[in-house]
Structures are given as C-alpha cells and as structure tokens.
XYZ file of C-alpha atoms in Angstrom:
242
model
C 26.734 128.585 161.429
C 27.154 128.930 157.678
C 30.538 129.052 155.964
C 32.354 131.742 154.028
C 34.333 131.163 150.842
C 37.531 131.284 152.904
C 36.639 128.351 155.184
C 34.380 126.407 152.805
C 36.903 123.655 152.099
C 34.069 121.155 151.667
C 32.308 123.321 149.105
C 35.516 124.118 147.227
C 36.159 120.396 146.864
C 32.625 119.900 145.467
C 33.015 122.882 143.156
C 36.225 121.525 141.666
C 34.903 117.996 141.217
C 31.773 119.369 139.539
C 34.091 121.060 137.045
C 36.056 117.923 136.302
C 38.995 118.580 138.606
C 40.023 115.494 140.629
C 39.572 116.208 144.331
C 39.705 114.426 147.664
C 38.121 115.296 150.988
C 40.574 115.399 153.882
C 39.051 115.033 157.350
C 41.185 116.052 160.321
C 40.171 114.947 163.803
C 41.096 116.984 166.870
C 43.647 114.363 167.981
C 45.500 114.680 164.674
C 44.040 111.600 162.969
C 43.641 112.180 159.222
C 41.426 110.393 156.688
C 40.812 110.979 152.990
C 37.531 110.497 151.149
C 36.562 110.240 147.495
C 34.577 113.232 146.224
C 32.738 111.208 143.582
C 30.620 109.496 146.252
C 28.726 112.755 146.788
C 27.657 112.679 143.141
C 26.715 109.004 142.779
C 23.453 108.320 140.901
C 20.720 106.321 142.632
C 21.739 103.073 140.935
C 25.163 103.261 142.606
C 23.935 103.947 146.143
C 24.374 101.258 148.819
C 21.292 99.000 149.192
C 20.285 100.461 152.564
C 20.183 103.978 151.089
C 18.096 102.898 148.115
C 15.647 101.029 150.358
C 15.280 103.999 152.695
C 13.909 106.141 149.865
C 10.758 103.973 149.945
C 9.860 105.671 153.241
C 9.956 109.243 151.926
C 6.574 110.967 151.872
C 5.198 114.426 151.147
C 7.288 117.584 151.357
C 10.973 116.902 152.018
C 13.731 118.840 153.781
C 17.176 117.450 152.905
C 19.469 118.539 155.748
C 23.109 118.764 154.712
C 22.217 118.154 151.078
C 25.721 118.794 149.713
C 25.695 118.828 145.893
C 22.219 117.305 145.896
C 22.730 113.563 145.535
C 19.550 112.557 147.381
C 17.537 115.737 146.821
C 17.910 115.567 143.046
C 16.785 111.936 142.956
C 13.677 112.718 145.005
C 12.947 115.799 142.898
C 13.075 113.601 139.793
C 10.644 111.225 141.506
C 8.156 114.075 141.866
C 8.720 115.136 145.477
C 8.746 118.765 146.616
C 12.278 118.992 148.042
C 14.151 121.800 149.771
C 17.877 121.171 150.186
C 19.866 123.059 152.804
C 23.581 123.108 153.557
C 25.932 125.397 155.469
C 28.315 125.361 152.492
C 27.594 128.147 149.964
C 29.556 126.410 147.219
C 27.857 123.057 147.793
C 24.495 124.800 147.402
C 25.712 126.507 144.236
C 26.755 123.129 142.809
C 23.388 121.605 143.745
C 21.615 124.445 141.944
C 23.804 124.070 138.868
C 22.961 120.367 138.836
C 19.265 121.208 138.740
C 18.011 121.368 142.323
C 15.129 123.834 142.165
C 14.919 124.689 145.860
C 18.162 125.103 147.795
C 19.227 127.431 150.602
C 22.395 128.174 152.529
C 21.394 127.162 156.054
C 22.972 125.116 158.812
C 20.998 122.509 160.731
C 20.797 124.854 163.732
C 18.993 127.473 161.617
C 16.011 125.305 160.675
C 12.626 126.434 161.971
C 8.929 126.510 161.165
C 9.632 129.586 159.017
C 10.667 127.128 156.304
C 7.141 125.728 156.316
C 5.847 122.304 157.294
C 7.556 119.114 156.164
C 6.546 115.470 156.008
C 10.053 113.999 155.680
C 13.334 115.231 157.118
C 16.272 113.619 155.351
C 19.663 113.219 157.053
C 21.524 110.890 154.698
C 25.267 110.501 154.193
C 25.597 109.752 157.937
C 24.109 113.176 158.614
C 22.574 112.112 161.902
C 26.067 113.231 162.844
C 25.086 116.870 162.316
C 23.261 116.747 165.658
C 26.760 116.999 167.124
C 26.093 116.214 170.768
C 23.289 115.113 173.080
C 22.127 118.572 174.169
C 21.984 119.979 170.643
C 20.394 116.813 169.273
C 17.462 116.927 171.681
C 17.001 120.669 171.135
C 16.916 120.187 167.365
C 14.648 117.138 167.538
C 12.074 119.175 169.463
C 12.340 121.950 166.856
C 11.864 119.337 164.145
C 8.716 118.087 165.834
C 7.212 121.578 165.619
C 7.952 122.033 161.911
C 6.597 118.713 160.680
C 3.232 117.099 160.033
C 1.569 114.668 162.441
C 2.764 111.617 160.500
C 6.206 112.998 159.640
C 9.362 110.929 159.439
C 13.046 111.548 159.926
C 15.172 109.318 157.700
C 18.645 109.440 159.203
C 21.858 107.591 158.437
C 24.621 106.861 160.943
C 27.474 104.420 161.505
C 27.977 102.251 164.578
C 31.502 103.100 165.740
C 31.991 100.027 167.902
C 32.947 97.619 165.140
C 36.391 99.192 164.796
C 39.542 97.487 166.027
C 41.861 100.345 165.059
C 43.812 101.510 168.110
C 43.688 105.193 167.145
C 39.884 105.069 167.158
C 39.641 103.031 170.361
C 41.959 105.488 172.130
C 39.820 108.397 170.929
C 36.648 106.640 172.113
C 38.223 106.186 175.542
C 39.249 109.846 175.691
C 35.722 110.934 174.839
C 34.157 108.722 177.494
C 36.571 110.179 180.053
C 35.339 113.638 178.989
C 31.694 112.607 179.489
C 30.943 112.417 175.773
C 29.682 109.726 173.442
C 32.537 107.468 172.333
C 32.404 108.748 168.762
C 31.429 112.363 169.403
C 33.918 113.719 166.905
C 35.478 117.141 166.664
C 36.666 117.475 163.071
C 37.366 119.892 160.266
C 37.523 119.531 156.486
C 40.636 120.412 154.504
C 41.081 120.732 150.764
C 44.215 122.089 149.107
C 45.000 125.256 151.093
C 41.410 125.681 152.324
C 40.753 124.793 155.957
C 37.252 124.527 157.387
C 36.234 125.426 160.920
C 36.080 122.805 163.656
C 32.677 121.233 164.277
C 31.157 118.365 166.246
C 29.952 115.285 164.378
C 28.301 112.304 166.020
C 28.432 108.606 165.141
C 26.248 106.364 167.280
C 25.132 102.792 167.759
C 21.465 101.913 167.307
C 21.070 101.818 171.093
C 22.684 105.240 171.516
C 20.399 106.689 168.860
C 17.381 105.429 170.785
C 18.730 107.079 173.938
C 19.179 110.416 172.163
C 15.547 110.345 170.996
C 14.162 109.844 174.518
C 11.865 112.678 175.574
C 11.932 114.422 172.185
C 8.613 113.156 170.821
C 10.328 110.880 168.312
C 10.910 107.126 168.274
C 12.621 104.635 165.982
C 10.232 102.702 163.762
C 12.842 100.493 162.076
C 16.470 100.174 161.124
C 17.723 99.438 157.617
C 19.468 97.035 157.953
C 18.868 95.633 161.438
C 22.538 94.686 161.820
C 25.838 95.946 160.457
C 27.889 99.098 160.855
C 26.292 101.670 158.520
C 22.524 101.954 158.829
C 19.483 104.149 158.276
C 16.868 104.771 160.964
C 13.237 105.474 160.112
C 12.126 107.761 162.929
C 8.488 108.680 163.578
C 6.540 110.722 166.110
C 5.253 109.064 169.265
C-alpha cells in the first residue's frame, strides 16, 4: 500500500528536513509507547554510516533494487559508485526528495508491489533495518519467494535488522510477552509514524534475532551467507540463494 499526502507523515518529515526545517520522526507503537528519531540520519553521507553498513556495501553486485529507499541515502551512494539502482518507497514525498537529491531511478511502490515487471535484479537492498518491512512470517515468506523469481541466479539480499532481545526496558519486555501470547514474533511491531499534525497509517514492522531470521528464510530458496557483525544488536545479513 502506498501513501497519500494526507497520511505521509514520514515523507512530510523528509520533505521539511530537505528544505532546512528541523524535524523529528515520532514512532507510535500500538500499546502507546512513543519514541522520537533524528531525521538527519536518513541523509547521512557514506563516511558517517555505522561500520557494519559501510562494510555491507562491499557485497553489492550488478543491478540493485533499494527497497524502502527513503530520501536515497544508500541508493545515491551506490549510484555514485556506478551501480544501476532503482529506489522504491511507499512514501510519495520521500521519493520526491530522493529525486531532488539526484536519484535517477525512483518509483512510488511498497514492498508488496514488487514483481518481475520491474526487471531482474542482482542485489536487493533492505537497509535501515528494512528487513522489518516483511512485517510478519506469512508475508515475509511470500515476498521472499517473489524475490527469488525476480533476481539472477547469484543474487543477494542485503538486509539490516536489530536483535530485540538485548533490551532490559520493561515496556519492551511486556510488549514482547504480549506478542508471544498472540502467537507472533516477540518484536513483531504494529506502529505508525507521526509528524506535526500528520499521522501515518498503522503497519507491521519486524525486528528479529539472527536465529529468527534464519527461521523465516526456511523453505523460501534463500539462506544466510554471513552476518555483519557476527555479534551485537544491529546487524546486516548477506542472504543468497540455495
């Protein structure tokens, strides 16, 4: 599902920051828990990325699909490095910002709208913890099988996530427990983005441990080649066909 200007709180935040207006991303979880994020992170140049993100770019090959590209942080870097990159995002304003920043190929599409009609890709990029866009187990496996059919034989998925089990915060532990009681992954989030008076629609977003990621991939034709880093909370998985 793509957004409209009325519910594109995420894109409005990007649009304002791109124009020099200070902005913060507010994330509301279904249980009422609220967090705030810094918009500038979405615009960081390569030199300011965390080490695991910079290292993961060494595994990019061929034609690239950047899923959930936002204002183009990773897509623009790869384009500058000579890669053929298509960036997609469900946010119309985020795509407009990416285009204004110089991304040559960008389309308003959600992850559920990807298909072989976009052509064949060699690398699928899901950075910024965008493994979370899979949402839940059923949708993840459905999308992973679609991804297998729209990629080359030696294709890779480069996906970032965050292990949720390092937290000691009671609000998170209580939410994990609630999710397990509902038959979900502990950190299968239901969230929405807010910015000023703009309110986004609710959506599912998934944070998983390395072990849980391996479980999700079972039976999809994909397997984990390596983790960057091997330990720690935030990580990137290099995923290849089996």
